[in-house]
Coordinates of N, CA, C and O in Angstrom, one line a residue:
X1 N -76.9 61.3 63.1 CA -75.8 62.1 63.6 C -75.0 61.2 64.6 O -75.5 60.3 65.2
X2 N -73.8 61.6 64.8 CA -72.9 60.9 65.7 C -73.1 61.4 67.2 O -73.1 62.6 67.4
X3 N -73.4 60.5 68.0 CA -73.7 60.8 69.4 C -72.7 60.1 70.3 O -72.9 58.9 70.6
X4 N -71.6 60.7 70.7 CA -70.6 60.1 71.5 C -71.0 60.1 73.0 O -71.4 61.1 73.5
X5 N -70.8 58.9 73.6 CA -71.1 58.8 75.0 C -69.7 58.9 75.8 O -68.7 58.3 75.3
X6 N -69.8 59.6 76.9 CA -68.6 59.6 77.7 C -68.4 58.3 78.5 O -69.3 57.9 79.2
X7 N -67.2 57.7 78.3 CA -66.9 56.5 79.0 C -66.2 56.9 80.3 O -65.8 58.1 80.5
X8 N -66.1 56.0 81.2 CA -65.4 56.3 82.5 C -63.9 56.7 82.2 O -63.4 57.6 82.9
X9 N -63.3 56.1 81.2 CA -61.9 56.5 80.9 C -61.9 57.9 80.5 O -61.0 58.7 80.9
X10 N -62.8 58.3 79.6 CA -62.8 59.7 79.1 C -63.1 60.7 80.3 O -62.4 61.8 80.3
X11 N -63.9 60.4 81.2 CA -64.2 61.2 82.3 C -63.0 61.4 83.2 O -62.6 62.5 83.6
X12 N -62.3 60.2 83.4 CA -61.1 60.3 84.3 C -60.0 61.1 83.6 O -59.3 61.8 84.2
X13 N -59.9 60.9 82.3 CA -58.9 61.7 81.5 C -59.2 63.2 81.6 O -58.3 64.0 81.7
X14 N -60.4 63.6 81.5 CA -60.8 65.0 81.6 C -60.4 65.5 82.9 O -59.8 66.6 83.0
X15 N -60.6 64.8 84.0 CA -60.2 65.2 85.3 C -58.7 65.3 85.4 O -58.2 66.3 85.9
X16 N -58.0 64.3 84.9 CA -56.5 64.3 85.0 C -55.9 65.5 84.2 O -55.1 66.2 84.7
X17 N -56.4 65.7 83.0 CA -55.9 66.8 82.1 C -56.2 68.1 82.8 O -55.3 69.0 82.8
X18 N -57.4 68.3 83.3 CA -57.7 69.6 84.0 C -56.8 69.9 85.2 O -56.3 71.0 85.4
X19 N -56.6 68.8 86.0 CA -55.7 69.0 87.2 C -54.3 69.2 86.7 O -53.6 70.0 87.3
X20 N -53.9 68.5 85.7 CA -52.5 68.7 85.2 C -52.2 70.1 84.8 O -51.2 70.7 85.2
X21 N -53.1 70.7 84.0 CA -52.9 72.1 83.5 C -53.1 73.1 84.6 O -52.4 74.1 84.6
X22 N -53.9 72.8 85.6 CA -54.0 73.7 86.8 C -52.7 73.7 87.5 O -52.2 74.7 87.9
X23 N -52.1 72.5 87.8 CA -50.8 72.4 88.5 C -49.7 73.0 87.6 O -48.7 73.6 88.1
X24 N -49.8 73.0 86.3 CA -48.8 73.5 85.4 C -48.8 75.0 85.6 O -47.7 75.6 85.4
X25 N -49.9 75.7 85.9 CA -49.8 77.1 86.1 C -48.9 77.4 87.3 O -48.1 78.3 87.3
X26 N -49.0 76.6 88.4 CA -48.2 76.8 89.5 C -46.7 76.6 89.2 O -45.8 77.3 89.6
X27 N -46.4 75.5 88.4 CA -45.1 75.2 88.0 C -44.5 76.3 87.1 O -43.2 76.5 87.2
X28 N -45.3 76.9 86.3 CA -44.8 77.9 85.4 C -44.2 79.1 86.2 O -43.4 79.9 85.6
X29 N -44.6 79.3 87.4 CA -44.0 80.4 88.2 C -42.6 80.1 88.7 O -41.9 80.9 89.2
X30 N -42.2 78.8 88.5 CA -40.8 78.4 88.9 C -40.0 77.9 87.7 O -39.0 77.3 87.9
X31 N -40.4 78.3 86.5 CA -39.7 77.9 85.3 C -39.0 79.1 84.7 O -39.6 80.1 84.3
X32 N -37.7 78.9 84.5 CA -36.9 80.1 84.0 C -37.2 80.4 82.6 O -37.9 79.6 81.9
X33 N -36.7 81.5 82.1 CA -36.9 81.9 80.7 C -35.6 82.5 80.2 O -34.7 82.9 81.0
X34 N -35.4 82.6 78.9 CA -34.2 83.0 78.3 C -34.2 84.5 78.0 O -35.1 85.0 77.4
X35 N -33.1 85.2 78.5 CA -32.9 86.6 78.2 C -31.5 86.8 77.6 O -30.5 86.7 78.3
X36 N -31.5 87.0 76.3 CA -30.2 87.3 75.6 C -29.2 86.2 75.9 O -28.0 86.5 76.2
X37 N -29.6 84.9 75.8 CA -28.7 83.8 76.0 C -28.5 83.4 77.4 O -27.8 82.4 77.7
X38 N -29.1 84.1 78.4 CA -28.9 83.7 79.8 C -30.3 83.3 80.3 O -31.3 84.0 80.1
X39 N -30.3 82.2 81.1 CA -31.6 81.7 81.7 C -31.8 82.5 83.0 O -31.0 82.4 83.9
X40 N -32.9 83.2 83.0 CA -33.3 83.9 84.2 C -34.1 83.0 85.1 O -35.1 82.4 84.8
X41 N -33.6 82.8 86.4 CA -34.2 81.9 87.3 C -34.6 82.6 88.6 O -35.1 82.0 89.5
X42 N -34.4 83.9 88.7 CA -34.9 84.6 90.0 C -36.4 84.6 90.0 O -37.1 84.9 89.1
X43 N -36.9 84.1 91.2 CA -38.3 83.9 91.3 C -39.2 85.1 91.0 O -40.2 85.0 90.3
X44 N -38.8 86.3 91.5 CA -39.6 87.5 91.2 C -39.6 87.8 89.7 O -40.7 88.1 89.1
X45 N -38.5 87.7 89.0 CA -38.4 88.0 87.6 C -39.2 86.9 86.8 O -39.9 87.3 85.8
X46 N -39.1 85.7 87.2 CA -39.8 84.6 86.5 C -41.3 84.8 86.7 O -42.1 84.7 85.7
X47 N -41.8 85.1 87.9 CA -43.2 85.3 88.2 C -43.7 86.5 87.4 O -44.8 86.5 86.8
X48 N -42.9 87.6 87.3 CA -43.3 88.8 86.6 C -43.5 88.5 85.1 O -44.4 88.9 84.5
X49 N -42.5 87.8 84.6 CA -42.5 87.5 83.1 C -43.7 86.6 82.8 O -44.4 86.8 81.8
X50 N -44.0 85.6 83.6 CA -45.1 84.7 83.4 C -46.4 85.4 83.5 O -47.3 85.3 82.7
X51 N -46.5 86.3 84.5 CA -47.8 87.1 84.7 C -48.0 88.0 83.5 O -49.2 88.2 83.1
X52 N -47.0 88.5 82.9 CA -47.1 89.4 81.7 C -47.4 88.7 80.4 O -47.9 89.3 79.4
X53 N -47.0 87.4 80.3 CA -47.1 86.7 79.0 C -48.2 85.7 79.0 O -49.3 85.9 78.5
X54 N -48.0 84.5 79.6 CA -48.9 83.4 79.4 C -49.9 83.2 80.5 O -50.9 82.4 80.3
X55 N -49.8 83.8 81.7 CA -50.7 83.6 82.8 C -52.1 83.9 82.4 O -53.0 83.1 82.7
X56 N -52.5 85.0 81.8 CA -53.9 85.3 81.4 C -54.4 84.2 80.5 O -55.6 83.7 80.8
X57 N -53.7 83.8 79.5 CA -54.2 82.8 78.6 C -54.4 81.5 79.3 O -55.4 80.8 79.1
X58 N -53.4 81.1 80.1 CA -53.5 79.8 80.9 C -54.7 79.8 81.8 O -55.4 78.8 81.9
X59 N -54.9 80.9 82.5 CA -56.1 81.0 83.4 C -57.4 80.9 82.6 O -58.3 80.2 83.1
X60 N -57.5 81.5 81.5 CA -58.7 81.3 80.7 C -58.9 79.9 80.2 O -60.0 79.3 80.4
X61 N -57.9 79.2 79.8 CA -58.0 77.8 79.3 C -58.4 76.9 80.5 O -59.3 76.1 80.4
X62 N -57.7 77.1 81.6 CA -58.0 76.2 82.8 C -59.4 76.5 83.3 O -60.1 75.6 83.7
X63 N -59.8 77.8 83.4 CA -61.1 78.1 83.8 C -62.2 77.5 82.9 O -63.2 76.9 83.4
X64 N -61.9 77.5 81.6 CA -62.9 76.8 80.7 C -62.9 75.3 81.0 O -64.0 74.7 81.0
X65 N -61.8 74.7 81.2 CA -61.8 73.3 81.5 C -62.6 73.0 82.8 O -63.3 72.0 82.8
X66 N -62.4 73.8 83.8 CA -63.1 73.6 85.1 C -64.6 73.8 84.9 O -65.4 73.0 85.4
X67 N -65.0 74.8 84.0 CA -66.4 75.0 83.7 C -67.0 73.8 83.0 O -68.1 73.4 83.2
X68 N -66.2 73.3 82.0 CA -66.7 72.1 81.3 C -66.9 70.9 82.2 O -67.9 70.2 82.0
X69 N -66.0 70.7 83.1 CA -66.2 69.6 84.0 C -67.4 69.8 84.9 O -68.2 68.9 85.2
X70 N -67.6 71.0 85.3 CA -68.8 71.3 86.1 C -70.1 71.1 85.3 O -71.0 70.4 85.7
X71 N -70.1 71.5 84.0 CA -71.3 71.3 83.2 C -71.5 69.8 82.9 O -72.6 69.4 82.9
X72 N -70.4 69.1 82.7 CA -70.5 67.7 82.5 C -71.1 66.9 83.7 O -71.8 65.9 83.6
X73 N -70.7 67.4 84.9 CA -71.2 66.8 86.1 C -72.7 67.0 86.4 O -73.3 66.3 87.1
X74 N -73.2 68.1 85.8 CA -74.6 68.4 86.0 C -75.6 67.4 85.4 O -76.6 67.1 85.9
X75 N -75.2 66.8 84.2 CA -76.0 65.8 83.6 C -77.5 66.0 83.4 O -78.3 65.1 83.6
X76 N -77.9 67.2 83.2 CA -79.3 67.5 83.0 C -79.6 67.4 81.5 O -78.8 66.9 80.7
X77 N -80.7 68.0 81.0 CA -81.0 67.9 79.6 C -80.2 68.8 78.8 O -80.4 68.8 77.5
X78 N -79.3 69.6 79.4 CA -78.5 70.6 78.6 C -77.5 69.8 77.7 O -76.8 68.9 78.2
X79 N -77.5 70.1 76.4 CA -76.6 69.5 75.5 C -75.3 70.4 75.4 O -75.4 71.4 74.8
X80 N -74.3 69.9 76.0 CA -73.0 70.7 76.1 C -72.1 70.4 74.9 O -70.9 70.8 75.0
X81 N -72.5 69.9 73.8 CA -71.6 69.5 72.7 C -70.9 70.8 72.2 O -69.7 70.8 72.0
X82 N -71.6 71.9 72.0 CA -70.9 73.1 71.5 C -69.9 73.7 72.5 O -68.9 74.1 72.2
X83 N -70.3 73.6 73.8 CA -69.4 74.1 74.8 C -68.2 73.2 74.9 O -67.0 73.7 75.0
X84 N -68.3 71.9 74.8 CA -67.2 71.0 74.8 C -66.3 71.2 73.7 O -65.1 71.2 73.8
X85 N -66.8 71.4 72.5 CA -66.0 71.7 71.3 C -65.2 73.0 71.5 O -64.0 73.1 71.1
X86 N -65.8 74.0 72.2 CA -65.1 75.3 72.5 C -63.9 75.0 73.4 O -62.8 75.5 73.2
X87 N -64.2 74.2 74.4 CA -63.1 73.8 75.3 C -62.0 73.0 74.7 O -60.8 73.2 75.0
X88 N -62.3 72.1 73.8 CA -61.3 71.4 73.0 C -60.5 72.3 72.2 O -59.3 72.1 72.0
X89 N -61.0 73.4 71.7 CA -60.3 74.3 70.9 C -59.2 75.0 71.8 O -58.1 75.2 71.3
X90 N -59.5 75.3 73.0 CA -58.6 75.9 73.9 C -57.5 74.9 74.2 O -56.3 75.2 74.4
X91 N -57.8 73.6 74.3 CA -56.8 72.6 74.6 C -55.8 72.5 73.4 O -54.6 72.3 73.6
X92 N -56.4 72.6 72.2 CA -55.5 72.5 71.0 C -54.6 73.7 71.0 O -53.4 73.6 70.8
X93 N -55.1 74.9 71.4 CA -54.2 76.1 71.5 C -53.1 75.9 72.5 O -52.0 76.3 72.3
X94 N -53.4 75.2 73.6 CA -52.5 74.9 74.7 C -51.4 74.0 74.1 O -50.2 74.2 74.4
X95 N -51.8 73.0 73.4 CA -50.8 72.0 72.8 C -49.9 72.8 71.8 O -48.7 72.6 71.8
X96 N -50.5 73.7 71.0 CA -49.7 74.4 70.1 C -48.7 75.3 70.8 O -47.5 75.5 70.4
X97 N -49.1 75.9 72.0 CA -48.2 76.7 72.8 C -47.0 75.8 73.3 O -45.8 76.2 73.2
X98 N -47.3 74.6 73.7 CA -46.2 73.7 74.2 C -45.3 73.4 73.0 O -44.0 73.4 73.2
X99 N -45.8 73.2 71.8 CA -44.9 72.9 70.7 C -44.1 74.1 70.4 O -42.9 74.0 70.1
X100 N -44.7 75.3 70.4 CA -43.9 76.5 70.1 C -42.8 76.7 71.1 O -41.7 77.1 70.8
X101 N -43.0 76.5 72.4 CA -42.0 76.6 73.4 C -40.9 75.6 73.2 O -39.7 75.9 73.3
X102 N -41.3 74.4 72.8 CA -40.3 73.3 72.5 C -39.4 73.7 71.4 O -38.2 73.6 71.4
X103 N -40.0 74.3 70.3 CA -39.2 74.7 69.1 C -38.3 75.8 69.4 O -37.2 75.9 69.0
X104 N -38.8 76.8 70.2 CA -38.0 78.0 70.5 C -36.8 77.7 71.4 O -35.9 78.4 71.5
X105 N -36.9 76.6 72.2 CA -35.8 76.3 73.1 C -34.7 75.5 72.3 O -33.6 75.3 72.9
X106 N -35.0 75.0 71.1 CA -33.9 74.3 70.4 C -33.3 75.1 69.3 O -33.4 75.9 68.7

């Protein structure tokens, strides 16, 4: 069977990606959205829209990433391969969300 070892580069990338998506949650509170051809930029409306739509999903994904980092840092006999694959699935869903947003804006 294939047994992948985490390199220092991969560990650093996991930290970078998790921090990036965590900060992205904060930035999403300041990103306008389209309403009938008009970009809504009022902070209260933007925060309300984000909280109703993507905030729960984003929080679940980022929480999973932080949990995976915690599990990876424990380095005990626990084999986290299944958990890591689960986290990677959430990352793929996040990428698909970014693609969907990009397509909907064009």
